[in-house]
Coordinates of C-alpha atoms in Angstrom, one line a residue:
M1003 CA -36.7 -39.3 17.6
G1004 CA -40.4 -39.5 16.8
R1005 CA -42.0 -37.1 14.4
V1006 CA -44.4 -34.4 15.6
Q1007 CA -47.6 -34.8 13.6
V1008 CA -48.9 -31.5 12.2
G1009 CA -52.3 -31.2 10.4
D1010 CA -54.2 -28.4 8.7
K1011 CA -51.5 -26.0 9.7
A1012 CA -52.7 -26.1 13.3
E1013 CA -49.3 -26.3 14.8
F1014 CA -48.1 -23.2 12.9
S1015 CA -51.2 -21.4 14.0
R1016 CA -50.3 -22.2 17.6
M1017 CA -46.7 -20.8 16.9
E1018 CA -48.2 -17.6 15.6
N1019 CA -50.3 -17.3 18.7
G1020 CA -47.4 -17.9 21.0
D1021 CA -48.8 -21.1 22.4
F1022 CA -45.5 -23.1 22.0
S1023 CA -42.7 -23.2 24.5
D1024 CA -39.2 -22.9 23.2
S1025 CA -38.5 -26.6 23.7
E1026 CA -41.8 -27.5 22.0
L1027 CA -41.0 -25.3 19.0
I1028 CA -37.5 -26.9 18.6
H1029 CA -39.1 -30.4 18.9
H1030 CA -41.7 -29.4 16.3
F1031 CA -39.2 -28.0 13.8
R1032 CA -37.1 -31.1 14.1
G1033 CA -40.1 -33.2 13.1
V1034 CA -40.8 -30.9 10.2
L1035 CA -37.3 -31.3 8.9
V1036 CA -37.2 -35.0 9.3
A1037 CA -40.6 -35.4 7.5
V1038 CA -39.1 -34.0 4.3
S1039 CA -36.9 -37.1 3.8
A1040 CA -40.1 -39.1 3.9
G1041 CA -41.8 -37.0 1.2
D1042 CA -43.9 -34.8 3.5
R1043 CA -43.1 -31.2 2.5
E1044 CA -46.3 -29.4 3.4
N1045 CA -45.2 -28.0 6.7
Y1046 CA -41.6 -27.6 5.5
D1047 CA -42.7 -25.4 2.6
E1048 CA -44.7 -23.2 4.9
L1049 CA -41.7 -22.9 7.2
V1050 CA -39.5 -21.9 4.3
G1051 CA -42.2 -19.3 3.4
Y1052 CA -41.6 -17.5 6.7
L1053 CA -38.0 -17.0 5.8
H1054 CA -38.3 -15.5 2.3
P1055 CA -37.5 -11.8 2.4
K1056 CA -40.5 -9.5 2.4
G1057 CA -41.0 -5.8 2.5
N1058 CA -41.4 -3.8 5.8
L1059 CA -42.5 -6.3 8.5
N1060 CA -45.1 -5.4 11.1
P1061 CA -44.3 -6.3 14.8
D1062 CA -46.2 -9.6 14.6
E1063 CA -44.3 -10.7 11.5
V1064 CA -41.0 -9.7 13.1
A1065 CA -41.9 -11.8 16.1
I1066 CA -42.8 -14.8 14.0
L1067 CA -39.5 -14.5 12.0
V1068 CA -37.5 -14.3 15.2
T1069 CA -39.3 -17.3 16.7
T1070 CA -38.7 -19.3 13.5
L1071 CA -35.0 -18.5 13.4
K1072 CA -34.5 -19.3 17.0
A1073 CA -36.3 -22.6 16.7
L1074 CA -34.2 -23.5 13.6
S1075 CA -31.1 -22.8 15.6
G1076 CA -32.1 -25.5 18.1
A1077 CA -32.8 -27.9 15.2
A1078 CA -29.6 -27.0 13.3
S1079 CA -28.2 -30.5 13.5
Y1080 CA -31.3 -31.8 11.6
I1081 CA -30.7 -29.5 8.6
D1082 CA -29.5 -31.4 5.6
S1083 CA -28.0 -29.7 2.6
V1084 CA -29.7 -32.1 0.1
H1085 CA -33.2 -32.3 1.6
H1086 CA -33.3 -28.8 2.9
E1087 CA -31.7 -26.9 0.0
A1088 CA -34.7 -24.5 -0.2
L1089 CA -34.4 -23.6 3.4
L1090 CA -30.7 -22.9 3.2
F1091 CA -31.3 -20.8 0.0
A1092 CA -34.0 -18.8 1.8
V1093 CA -31.7 -18.1 4.8
S1094 CA -28.8 -17.1 2.4
R1095 CA -31.0 -14.4 0.8
M1096 CA -31.6 -12.8 4.2
S1097 CA -29.5 -9.7 4.9
L1098 CA -28.8 -8.3 8.4
W1099 CA -28.9 -4.9 6.8
N1100 CA -32.6 -5.1 6.2
Y1101 CA -33.7 -6.0 9.8
G1102 CA -33.7 -4.7 13.3
T1103 CA -31.5 -6.0 16.0
D1104 CA -33.9 -8.8 17.1
V1105 CA -33.9 -10.4 13.7
M1106 CA -30.1 -9.8 13.4
D1107 CA -29.4 -11.7 16.6
A1108 CA -31.7 -14.6 15.7
L1109 CA -30.2 -15.0 12.2
L1110 CA -26.7 -14.9 13.6
E1111 CA -27.6 -17.5 16.2
L1112 CA -28.8 -19.8 13.4
I1113 CA -25.6 -19.3 11.4
I1114 CA -23.4 -20.0 14.4
S1115 CA -25.4 -23.1 15.3
L1116 CA -25.1 -24.4 11.8
A1117 CA -21.3 -23.8 11.8
A1118 CA -20.9 -25.7 15.1
S1119 CA -23.3 -28.5 14.2
N1120 CA -21.6 -29.8 11.1
G1121 CA -18.2 -29.1 9.5
K1122 CA -19.6 -29.2 6.0
Y1123 CA -21.5 -25.9 6.7
I1124 CA -18.4 -24.0 7.9
D1125 CA -17.7 -22.4 4.5
W1126 CA -21.4 -21.6 3.9
C1127 CA -21.6 -19.9 7.3
L1128 CA -18.4 -17.9 6.8
E1129 CA -19.4 -16.8 3.4
M1130 CA -22.8 -15.7 4.8
L1131 CA -21.0 -13.5 7.3
V1132 CA -18.4 -12.1 4.9
K1133 CA -21.1 -11.0 2.5
H1134 CA -22.3 -8.6 5.2
F1135 CA -19.0 -6.7 5.1
V1136 CA -20.8 -4.5 2.5
P1137 CA -24.5 -3.6 2.5
P1138 CA -26.8 -4.1 -0.4
Y1139 CA -26.0 -1.6 -3.1
Y1140 CA -29.2 0.5 -2.6
L1141 CA -28.1 1.1 1.0
L1142 CA -24.6 2.4 0.4
D1143 CA -25.5 6.0 0.1
S1144 CA -27.7 5.9 3.3
L1145 CA -24.6 5.0 5.4
K1146 CA -23.4 8.6 5.2
Q1147 CA -26.4 9.7 7.2
E1148 CA -26.6 9.4 11.0
N1149 CA -29.1 6.5 11.1
G1150 CA -27.0 4.7 8.4
I1151 CA -23.8 5.0 10.5
D1152 CA -25.7 3.6 13.5
R1153 CA -27.0 0.7 11.3
K1154 CA -23.5 0.0 10.1
T1155 CA -22.1 -0.2 13.6
K1156 CA -24.9 -2.6 14.7
V1157 CA -24.4 -4.9 11.8
L1158 CA -20.7 -5.1 11.6
S1159 CA -20.1 -5.4 15.3
R1160 CA -22.4 -8.4 15.3
V1161 CA -20.7 -9.9 12.2
H1162 CA -17.2 -9.7 13.7
A1163 CA -18.5 -11.1 17.1
A1164 CA -20.1 -14.0 15.2
L1165 CA -16.8 -14.7 13.3
K1166 CA -15.0 -14.7 16.7
E1167 CA -17.5 -17.1 18.2
I1168 CA -17.3 -19.5 15.3
A1169 CA -13.5 -19.4 15.5
D1170 CA -13.8 -20.3 19.2
L1171 CA -16.2 -23.2 18.5
V1172 CA -14.4 -24.5 15.4
P1173 CA -10.6 -23.9 15.7
L1174 CA -10.0 -24.5 12.1
A1175 CA -12.6 -21.9 10.9
P1176 CA -10.1 -19.0 10.6
L1177 CA -8.0 -21.0 8.2
R1178 CA -11.1 -21.4 6.0
L1179 CA -12.0 -17.7 6.5
S1180 CA -8.9 -16.3 5.0
P1181 CA -9.4 -17.6 1.4
I1182 CA -13.1 -16.7 1.5
V1183 CA -12.3 -13.1 2.5
V1184 CA -9.7 -12.8 -0.3
Q1185 CA -12.0 -14.4 -2.9
K1186 CA -15.0 -12.2 -2.0
M1187 CA -13.0 -9.0 -2.2
P1188 CA -14.6 -6.5 -4.6
S1189 CA -12.9 -6.2 -8.0
V1190 CA -11.1 -3.2 -9.4
F1191 CA -14.4 -2.3 -11.2
S1192 CA -16.4 -2.1 -8.0
K1193 CA -17.6 1.3 -6.6
E1194 CA -15.4 3.2 -4.3
P1195 CA -17.7 3.0 -1.2
E1196 CA -18.0 -0.8 -1.6
I1197 CA -14.3 -1.6 -1.8
V1198 CA -13.4 0.8 0.9
M1199 CA -16.0 -0.6 3.3
Y1200 CA -14.9 -4.2 2.5
V1201 CA -11.2 -3.3 3.2
E1202 CA -12.2 -1.6 6.5
N1203 CA -13.5 -5.0 7.6
M1204 CA -10.4 -6.8 6.3
L1205 CA -8.3 -4.6 8.4
K1206 CA -10.6 -5.0 11.4
L1207 CA -10.0 -8.8 11.0
E1208 CA -6.3 -8.3 10.8
S1209 CA -6.1 -6.4 14.0
G1210 CA -8.9 -8.3 15.8
A1211 CA -9.0 -11.4 18.0
I1212 CA -8.3 -13.8 15.2
G1213 CA -5.7 -11.6 13.5
E1214 CA -2.8 -13.7 14.6
I1215 CA -4.1 -16.5 12.4
I1216 CA -5.4 -14.6 9.3
G1217 CA -3.5 -11.3 9.6
S1218 CA -0.7 -12.5 7.3
T1219 CA -3.3 -13.0 4.5
M1220 CA -5.3 -9.8 4.8
L1221 CA -2.5 -7.3 4.3
P1222 CA -0.9 -9.0 1.2
A1223 CA -4.4 -9.2 -0.3
L1224 CA -4.9 -5.5 0.2
V1225 CA -1.5 -4.7 -1.4
D1226 CA -2.4 -6.9 -4.3
R1227 CA -5.7 -5.1 -4.9
L1228 CA -4.0 -1.7 -4.5
L1229 CA -1.5 -2.9 -7.2
D1230 CA -4.3 -4.1 -9.4
L1231 CA -5.9 -0.7 -9.2
D1232 CA -2.6 1.1 -9.6
V1233 CA -1.7 -0.5 -12.9
E1234 CA -5.1 0.3 -14.2
I1235 CA -4.1 4.0 -14.1
G1236 CA -2.3 4.5 -17.3
W1237 CA -0.1 7.6 -17.8
D1238 CA -0.4 7.4 -21.6
G1239 CA -2.8 10.1 -22.7
I1240 CA -3.2 11.4 -19.2
L1241 CA 0.1 13.0 -18.3
Q1242 CA 2.0 14.9 -20.9
E1243 CA 5.7 14.7 -21.7
D1244 CA 6.9 18.2 -21.6
G1245 CA 10.1 18.3 -19.6
K1246 CA 13.6 17.9 -20.8
C1247 CA 15.4 17.6 -17.5
I1248 CA 14.7 15.6 -14.4
F1249 CA 15.9 18.5 -12.3
E1250 CA 13.6 21.2 -13.7
M1251 CA 10.1 21.1 -12.4
E1252 CA 8.5 19.1 -9.6
L1253 CA 4.8 18.4 -9.8
E1254 CA 4.3 18.7 -6.0
D1255 CA 5.6 22.3 -6.0
F1256 CA 2.0 23.3 -6.1
T1257 CA 0.4 22.1 -2.9
E1258 CA -3.3 22.3 -3.7
F1259 CA -4.7 19.7 -6.0
G1260 CA -7.4 21.2 -8.1
D1261 CA -7.2 24.7 -6.7
D1262 CA -6.6 26.6 -9.9
E1263 CA -6.3 29.9 -8.0
N1264 CA -3.0 28.8 -6.7
C1265 CA -1.8 27.5 -10.1
D1266 CA -1.4 30.8 -12.0
S1267 CA 2.3 30.1 -12.4
M1268 CA 1.9 26.4 -13.3
P1269 CA 2.9 25.6 -16.8
P1270 CA -0.1 24.6 -19.0
S1271 CA 0.9 21.0 -19.3
E1272 CA 1.3 20.6 -15.5
L1273 CA -2.1 22.1 -14.9
L1274 CA -3.6 19.8 -17.6
N1275 CA -1.9 16.8 -15.9
R1276 CA -3.5 17.6 -12.5
R1277 CA -6.9 18.2 -14.0
K1278 CA -6.8 15.0 -15.9
L1279 CA -6.0 13.0 -12.8
Q1280 CA -9.0 14.6 -11.0
G1281 CA -12.2 12.8 -11.4
N1282 CA -10.5 9.5 -12.3
L1283 CA -12.6 6.9 -10.5
V1284 CA -9.7 4.5 -10.2
V1285 CA -7.4 7.2 -8.8
D1286 CA -10.0 8.1 -6.2
K1287 CA -10.3 4.4 -5.2
V1288 CA -6.6 4.0 -4.8
D1289 CA -6.4 7.3 -2.8
S1290 CA -9.1 6.2 -0.4
L1291 CA -7.6 2.8 0.1
M1292 CA -4.1 4.2 0.7
V1293 CA -5.5 6.6 3.4
L1294 CA -7.3 3.6 5.0
T1295 CA -4.0 1.7 5.0
F1296 CA -2.1 4.6 6.4
L1297 CA -4.6 4.9 9.3
H1298 CA -4.3 1.2 10.0
L1299 CA -0.5 1.5 10.1
E1300 CA -0.8 4.3 12.6
S1301 CA -3.1 2.1 14.7
C1302 CA -0.6 -0.7 14.5
Q1303 CA 2.1 1.7 15.7
S1304 CA 0.0 2.8 18.7
S1305 CA -0.6 -0.8 19.6
G1306 CA 3.0 -1.9 19.3
R1307 CA 2.4 -4.1 16.3
L1308 CA 4.0 -2.1 13.5
A1309 CA 7.2 -4.1 13.3
E1310 CA 5.2 -7.3 12.9
V1311 CA 2.9 -5.8 10.3
F1312 CA 5.9 -4.3 8.5
D1313 CA 7.5 -7.7 8.0
V1314 CA 4.3 -8.9 6.4
L1315 CA 4.2 -5.9 4.1
L1316 CA 7.9 -6.3 3.3
G1317 CA 7.3 -9.8 2.1
S1318 CA 4.4 -8.7 0.0
F1319 CA 6.5 -5.9 -1.5
Q1320 CA 9.3 -8.2 -2.5
K1321 CA 6.9 -10.7 -4.1
T1322 CA 4.6 -8.3 -6.0
V1323 CA 5.3 -4.6 -5.9
L1324 CA 9.1 -4.6 -6.4
N1325 CA 8.8 -5.9 -10.0
A1326 CA 5.6 -4.1 -10.9
Y1327 CA 7.1 -1.3 -12.9
K1328 CA 3.8 0.4 -13.6
S1329 CA 3.1 0.8 -9.9
K1330 CA 2.8 4.5 -9.2
F1331 CA 1.3 4.7 -5.7
T1332 CA 1.2 1.3 -3.9
Q1333 CA 4.9 1.5 -2.9
F1334 CA 4.1 4.5 -0.6
V1335 CA 2.6 2.0 1.9
M1336 CA 6.2 0.9 2.5
F1337 CA 7.3 4.5 2.6
Y1338 CA 4.8 5.6 5.2
A1339 CA 5.3 2.5 7.4
S1340 CA 9.0 3.2 7.4
A1341 CA 8.3 6.9 8.3
L1342 CA 6.3 5.8 11.3
D1343 CA 9.3 3.9 12.7
P1344 CA 12.5 5.3 11.2
E1345 CA 14.9 3.5 13.5
G1346 CA 13.4 0.1 12.9
C1347 CA 11.3 -0.2 9.8
G1348 CA 12.9 2.7 8.0
V1349 CA 16.4 1.3 8.4
K1350 CA 15.3 -2.3 7.7
F1351 CA 13.7 -1.3 4.4
A1352 CA 16.8 0.4 3.2
M1353 CA 19.1 -2.5 4.2
V1354 CA 16.8 -5.1 2.6
L1355 CA 16.9 -3.2 -0.7
T1356 CA 20.7 -2.9 -0.5
D1357 CA 21.0 -6.6 0.2
M1358 CA 18.7 -7.5 -2.8
F1359 CA 20.9 -5.4 -5.1
C1360 CA 24.2 -6.7 -3.9
R1361 CA 23.3 -10.4 -4.0
D1362 CA 24.3 -12.0 -7.2
V1363 CA 21.8 -14.8 -6.8
N1364 CA 18.9 -12.4 -7.5
P1365 CA 17.8 -12.0 -11.2
P1366 CA 19.2 -8.8 -12.9
I1367 CA 15.8 -7.3 -13.3
T1368 CA 15.1 -7.7 -9.5
R1369 CA 18.4 -6.2 -8.6
M1370 CA 17.9 -3.2 -10.9
S1371 CA 14.5 -2.6 -9.5
A1372 CA 15.7 -2.9 -6.0
V1373 CA 18.5 -0.3 -6.5
A1374 CA 16.0 2.0 -8.2
Y1375 CA 13.8 1.8 -5.1
L1376 CA 16.8 2.2 -2.9
A1377 CA 18.0 5.4 -4.7
S1378 CA 14.6 7.0 -4.7
Y1379 CA 14.0 6.0 -1.0
L1380 CA 17.3 7.4 0.3
S1381 CA 16.8 10.6 -1.7
R1382 CA 13.3 11.3 -0.7
A1383 CA 12.9 10.0 2.9
K1384 CA 13.4 12.9 5.2
F1385 CA 13.5 10.6 8.3
L1386 CA 16.7 8.7 7.3
S1387 CA 19.9 9.9 8.9
A1388 CA 22.9 11.1 6.9
A1389 CA 25.1 8.4 8.4
L1390 CA 22.7 5.7 7.1
V1391 CA 22.7 7.1 3.7
T1392 CA 26.5 7.4 3.6
N1393 CA 27.0 3.8 4.8
I1394 CA 24.7 2.5 2.1
L1395 CA 26.4 4.7 -0.5
Q1396 CA 29.7 3.1 0.7
S1397 CA 28.2 -0.4 0.0
L1398 CA 27.0 0.6 -3.5
V1399 CA 30.3 2.2 -4.4
N1400 CA 32.2 -0.8 -3.1
W1401 CA 30.1 -3.1 -5.2
C1402 CA 30.5 -1.0 -8.3
Y1403 CA 34.3 -0.7 -7.8
A1404 CA 34.6 -4.5 -7.3
Y1405 CA 32.6 -4.9 -10.5
C1406 CA 35.0 -2.6 -12.4
K1407 CA 38.0 -4.5 -11.2
S1408 CA 36.6 -7.9 -12.3
H1409 CA 35.2 -6.6 -15.7
N1410 CA 37.8 -4.9 -17.7
F1411 CA 35.6 -4.5 -20.7
D1412 CA 34.5 -1.6 -22.9
M1413 CA 31.2 0.1 -22.6
N1414 CA 28.2 -2.2 -23.2
P1415 CA 24.9 -1.1 -21.8
R1416 CA 23.0 -4.3 -22.3
A1417 CA 25.7 -6.6 -21.0
H1418 CA 26.3 -4.7 -17.8
Q1419 CA 22.8 -3.4 -16.9
V1420 CA 23.1 -4.1 -13.1
F1421 CA 26.4 -2.2 -12.9
Y1422 CA 25.0 0.9 -14.7
S1423 CA 21.9 0.8 -12.5
G1424 CA 24.1 0.8 -9.4
C1425 CA 26.2 3.7 -10.8
Q1426 CA 23.0 5.7 -11.6
A1427 CA 21.7 5.1 -8.1
V1428 CA 24.8 6.5 -6.5
M1429 CA 24.7 9.6 -8.7
Y1430 CA 20.9 10.1 -8.1
I1431 CA 21.3 9.9 -4.3
L1432 CA 24.2 12.4 -4.3
C1433 CA 22.1 14.8 -6.4
F1434 CA 19.8 15.1 -3.4
R1435 CA 22.3 14.5 -0.6
L1436 CA 25.8 15.6 -1.5
R1437 CA 25.5 19.1 0.0
S1438 CA 24.3 17.8 3.4
L1439 CA 26.8 15.0 3.5
M1440 CA 29.7 17.3 2.6
D1441 CA 28.7 19.7 5.5
I1442 CA 29.4 16.9 8.0
P1443 CA 33.2 16.5 8.4
R1444 CA 33.3 12.8 9.2
L1445 CA 30.9 11.9 6.4
K1446 CA 32.7 14.2 4.0
L1447 CA 35.9 12.3 4.8
Q1448 CA 34.1 9.0 4.2
L1449 CA 32.8 10.2 0.8
L1450 CA 36.1 11.4 -0.3
N1451 CA 37.7 8.1 0.5
M1452 CA 35.2 6.2 -1.7
P1453 CA 36.8 5.1 -5.0
M1454 CA 34.2 6.9 -7.1
E1455 CA 36.5 8.5 -9.5
A1456 CA 38.0 5.2 -10.5
I1457 CA 34.4 4.0 -11.3
W1458 CA 33.5 7.0 -13.4
K1459 CA 36.8 6.8 -15.4
H1460 CA 36.6 3.1 -16.0
K1461 CA 36.3 1.7 -19.6
L1462 CA 32.7 0.7 -18.9
S1463 CA 32.0 4.5 -19.0
P1464 CA 29.0 4.8 -16.7
L1465 CA 28.9 8.6 -17.2
K1466 CA 28.2 8.0 -20.9
V1467 CA 25.6 5.3 -20.3
C1468 CA 23.5 6.5 -17.4
L1469 CA 20.6 8.9 -17.8
P1470 CA 22.1 12.2 -19.0
T1471 CA 20.0 14.4 -16.8
V1472 CA 21.2 12.6 -13.7
V1473 CA 24.8 12.6 -14.9
V1474 CA 24.7 16.3 -15.7
E1475 CA 23.2 17.3 -12.3
F1476 CA 25.6 15.0 -10.5
L1477 CA 28.7 16.4 -12.3
R1478 CA 27.6 19.9 -11.7
Q1479 CA 27.3 19.4 -8.0
A1480 CA 30.5 17.3 -7.8
K1481 CA 32.4 20.1 -9.6
A1482 CA 31.0 22.8 -7.3
A1483 CA 32.0 20.7 -4.2
Q1484 CA 35.4 19.9 -5.7
F1485 CA 34.4 16.3 -5.1
F1486 CA 36.7 15.0 -7.9
M1487 CA 38.1 16.2 -11.2
M1488 CA 37.1 15.0 -14.6
S1489 CA 39.3 15.7 -17.6
E1490 CA 36.7 14.6 -20.1
T1491 CA 33.8 16.9 -21.1
F1492 CA 30.4 15.4 -21.6
V1493 CA 28.0 17.0 -24.0
F1494 CA 24.5 15.8 -23.9
N1495 CA 22.7 18.7 -25.6
D1496 CA 20.1 18.9 -22.9
M1497 CA 18.9 15.3 -23.5
L1498 CA 16.6 13.6 -21.1
E1499 CA 17.7 10.2 -22.2
S1500 CA 20.2 8.7 -24.6
D1501 CA 20.3 5.5 -26.7
F1502 CA 22.8 4.1 -24.1
S1503 CA 20.4 4.8 -21.2
K1504 CA 17.6 3.2 -23.1
A1505 CA 19.7 0.1 -23.7
F1506 CA 20.7 -0.5 -20.1
G1507 CA 17.2 0.4 -18.9
G1508 CA 15.6 -2.4 -21.0
M1509 CA 12.0 -2.8 -22.0
D1510 CA 10.7 -1.6 -18.7
R1511 CA 12.9 1.5 -18.8
L1512 CA 14.4 1.0 -15.4
D1513 CA 16.9 3.8 -16.2
M1514 CA 13.9 6.2 -15.8
F1515 CA 12.2 4.4 -12.8
F1516 CA 12.1 6.7 -9.7
P1517 CA 9.4 5.0 -7.6
F1518 CA 9.2 7.5 -4.8
D1519 CA 8.7 10.6 -6.8
P1520 CA 6.1 12.9 -5.3
C1521 CA 2.7 11.2 -4.7
L1522 CA 0.0 12.7 -6.9
L1523 CA -2.9 11.4 -4.8
K1524 CA -4.6 14.3 -3.1
K1525 CA -5.5 12.7 0.3
S1526 CA -2.6 10.3 0.5
E1527 CA -0.1 13.1 -0.2
S1528 CA -1.0 14.9 3.0
Y1529 CA 0.2 11.9 5.0
I1530 CA 3.4 11.6 3.0
R1531 CA 4.3 15.3 2.8
P1532 CA 5.8 15.7 6.4
H1533 CA 8.2 12.9 5.7
F1534 CA 9.1 13.7 2.1
V1535 CA 12.1 15.6 0.6
R1536 CA 11.1 17.9 -2.3
W1537 CA 13.7 18.8 -4.8
S1538 CA 12.7 22.4 -4.4
K1539 CA 13.9 22.2 -0.8
V1540 CA 17.2 20.6 -1.5
R1541 CA 20.3 22.8 -1.2
T1542 CA 22.8 21.8 -3.8
T1543 CA 26.6 22.4 -3.7
Y1544 CA 26.3 25.2 -6.3
D1545 CA 23.7 27.1 -4.3
D1546 CA 24.9 30.4 -2.7
D1547 CA 25.3 30.1 1.0
D1548 CA 23.3 33.2 1.7
D1549 CA 20.4 32.1 -0.5
N1550 CA 18.0 31.1 2.2
E1551 CA 14.8 32.2 0.8
V1552 CA 11.8 30.0 0.5
S1553 CA 11.3 28.5 -2.9
D1554 CA 8.5 29.6 -5.2
S1555 CA 6.9 26.2 -5.0
G1556 CA 4.1 27.4 -2.9
S1557 CA 4.9 25.0 -0.1
E1558 CA 3.6 25.8 3.3
A1559 CA 5.8 26.2 6.4
S1560 CA 5.1 22.7 7.7
D1561 CA 7.1 21.3 4.8
D1562 CA 10.4 22.4 6.2
D1563 CA 13.8 21.9 4.6
F1564 CA 15.5 18.6 4.8
V1565 CA 17.0 19.6 8.2
D1566 CA 17.0 17.9 11.5
R1567 CA 14.9 20.6 13.2
N1568 CA 12.7 18.1 14.9
A1569 CA 14.9 16.0 17.1
M1570 CA 12.3 13.2 17.1
D1571 CA 12.7 12.8 13.4
M1572 CA 16.3 11.6 13.6
I1573 CA 18.2 8.7 15.2
D1574 CA 20.9 9.0 17.8
D1575 CA 24.5 8.7 16.5
D1576 CA 25.5 6.2 19.1
M1577 CA 22.7 3.8 18.2
M1578 CA 24.0 0.7 16.4
V1579 CA 21.9 -0.8 13.6
S1580 CA 21.2 -4.5 13.9
V1581 CA 18.5 -6.4 12.0
E1582 CA 18.2 -10.1 12.7
G1583 CA 18.1 -12.6 9.9
L1584 CA 19.7 -10.3 7.4
D1585 CA 23.1 -11.1 6.0
F1586 CA 24.8 -7.7 5.2
T1587 CA 28.3 -6.6 4.7
P1588 CA 30.3 -5.6 7.9
D1589 CA 29.9 -2.0 7.0
L1590 CA 26.2 -2.2 7.2
N1591 CA 26.2 -4.3 10.3
K1592 CA 28.2 -1.7 12.1
M1593 CA 26.7 1.4 10.7
S1594 CA 26.1 4.2 13.2
I1595 CA 23.3 6.8 12.9
T1596 CA 23.9 10.5 12.6
P1597 CA 23.6 12.8 15.6
K1598 CA 20.4 14.9 15.8
N1599 CA 22.1 18.1 15.0
S1600 CA 24.5 16.8 12.3
L1601 CA 22.4 18.1 9.4
K1602 CA 21.8 21.6 10.6
Y1603 CA 23.6 22.9 7.5
G1604 CA 21.7 20.4 5.3
F1605 CA 18.9 20.7 2.7
E1606 CA 17.2 24.1 3.0
T1607 CA 14.7 25.9 0.9
R1608 CA 15.6 27.6 -2.3
C1609 CA 14.1 28.7 -5.6
T1610 CA 14.5 25.9 -8.1
R1611 CA 12.8 23.7 -10.6
M1612 CA 12.3 19.9 -10.8
P1613 CA 11.0 17.1 -13.0
A1614 CA 8.1 17.0 -15.3
R1615 CA 8.7 14.3 -17.9
I1616 CA 6.2 11.4 -17.8
R1617 CA 6.7 7.9 -19.3
P1618 CA 4.9 4.6 -18.9
S1619 CA 6.2 2.3 -16.3
T1620 CA 7.7 5.2 -14.3
S1621 CA 6.7 7.6 -11.6
P1622 CA 5.6 10.9 -13.1
E1623 CA 7.7 13.6 -11.4
S1624 CA 11.2 12.6 -12.2
L1625 CA 10.5 12.0 -15.9

């Protein structure tokens, strides 16, 4: 194609005066671009000058910029990354956030044209769009105002539409987009508004038109970033170790975070702990991202996508969160997803954890972590049926009993870590659930037929090795329920832990790992609360039957006892559990779900105390 001769800037003057037709402008710009390779840069340099960001543009300057961008879109196939590096750099410095809709549309047209014209520009164009997920730093605060919200809507709607158009024009573009989005994700040190806004766009991609292709990448990346932030929050020096018993004082017994007027009865150390968490910038970021994730899960539930999304989250949980022992909050993503679909996701999560513990092929550390999650989940999830809990208890007891029969050895905490973790899980679950299970005749019979006493009396001596506070509470309830008789007396002198429990817990102290202890995040906790069992609401076997008063925890009425008062919260008894692709024992494959009224005598409110001890690598409340 012949070059258009331009002299004394006459052609650009004609462009400024509007004397060019669209086709003439495109032809002219093509000539300017081609001339660069021959050494003629005069008109090219002037063209680049039009693109460099300036201050507030007057209407004429806006018109010229729009015209230039549109003409470049028509000449996109003539742009060369070597000869026209200055032009590409000038375009890359332009931000949609700084312009009106006319310039936005013209700039996006150029980006889309470049992506479609040459495959080597795909990454450049996608990066250009992804960087607009977040505005320039100086504009972040303005987005809280009405005009800022309007600008945000205009920019981001156009960005996502452009990504969709590029995906339609270049089918492989979404595969290139995923790593770019993950790579450009703000770091743990970024400001809260920045990372929250970026994640909003990630979740919009996940649920959008190209979500089928990139969705499986967005959610794991979000979980990884949550975990990165989570482990940045160290308990050392923040939360005080003041409790001597897991079942003494529960941090969530005081519902208002930071409302000192409601904390008159809070022990000084507890009040100090809450105040020290407040104002922690990392905690605030985690809290905001958790809420954003919860809202996305609710949206997925409404659109019928929750089961699909849950599978992605479950895979991410198994790969990263499960063995991250310093995780304090990230795991509640799984808890809330399970709460939104108790019959599907809720049951599946419990069964996967059970399977991970029972499979000998898994590393011991993974099995111990899985059963710690399982025990905490079954104890705390208000939405799980008593029948499900009983059937999983049956599987855990059966495994422990089989282990006893094949290991006729004396007590050795380090050599039998997995066994002791399974025993402690059984006791911990029963501390929360024994009363409610014993009140249901068929489940009581199932419990009484479990070979627990043989396990507790075995030479491996789990009652001497497991965490003393769990053992003491379990034995107290078992005695009150006449669950079994122990001839031996255990004296722990009010110890929270023992050398034996330290030994089987290992370096990561998995003997003290209770991952679903109450969530201390102010905003996130309000989502978890309706689905969560508080120790202060649990009726133990040694409670008086007529003691039906509300506990002194300060909990509001919406946080009802662990009772099936809401029929929608429970699963029908006749419904059979079946999860494809999971290889479970016959007991789990055939488990039934408790009737809606079967727990009416279950966990009710009472005055009590709960955990306060805090240790690194553990959730705060149980320790």
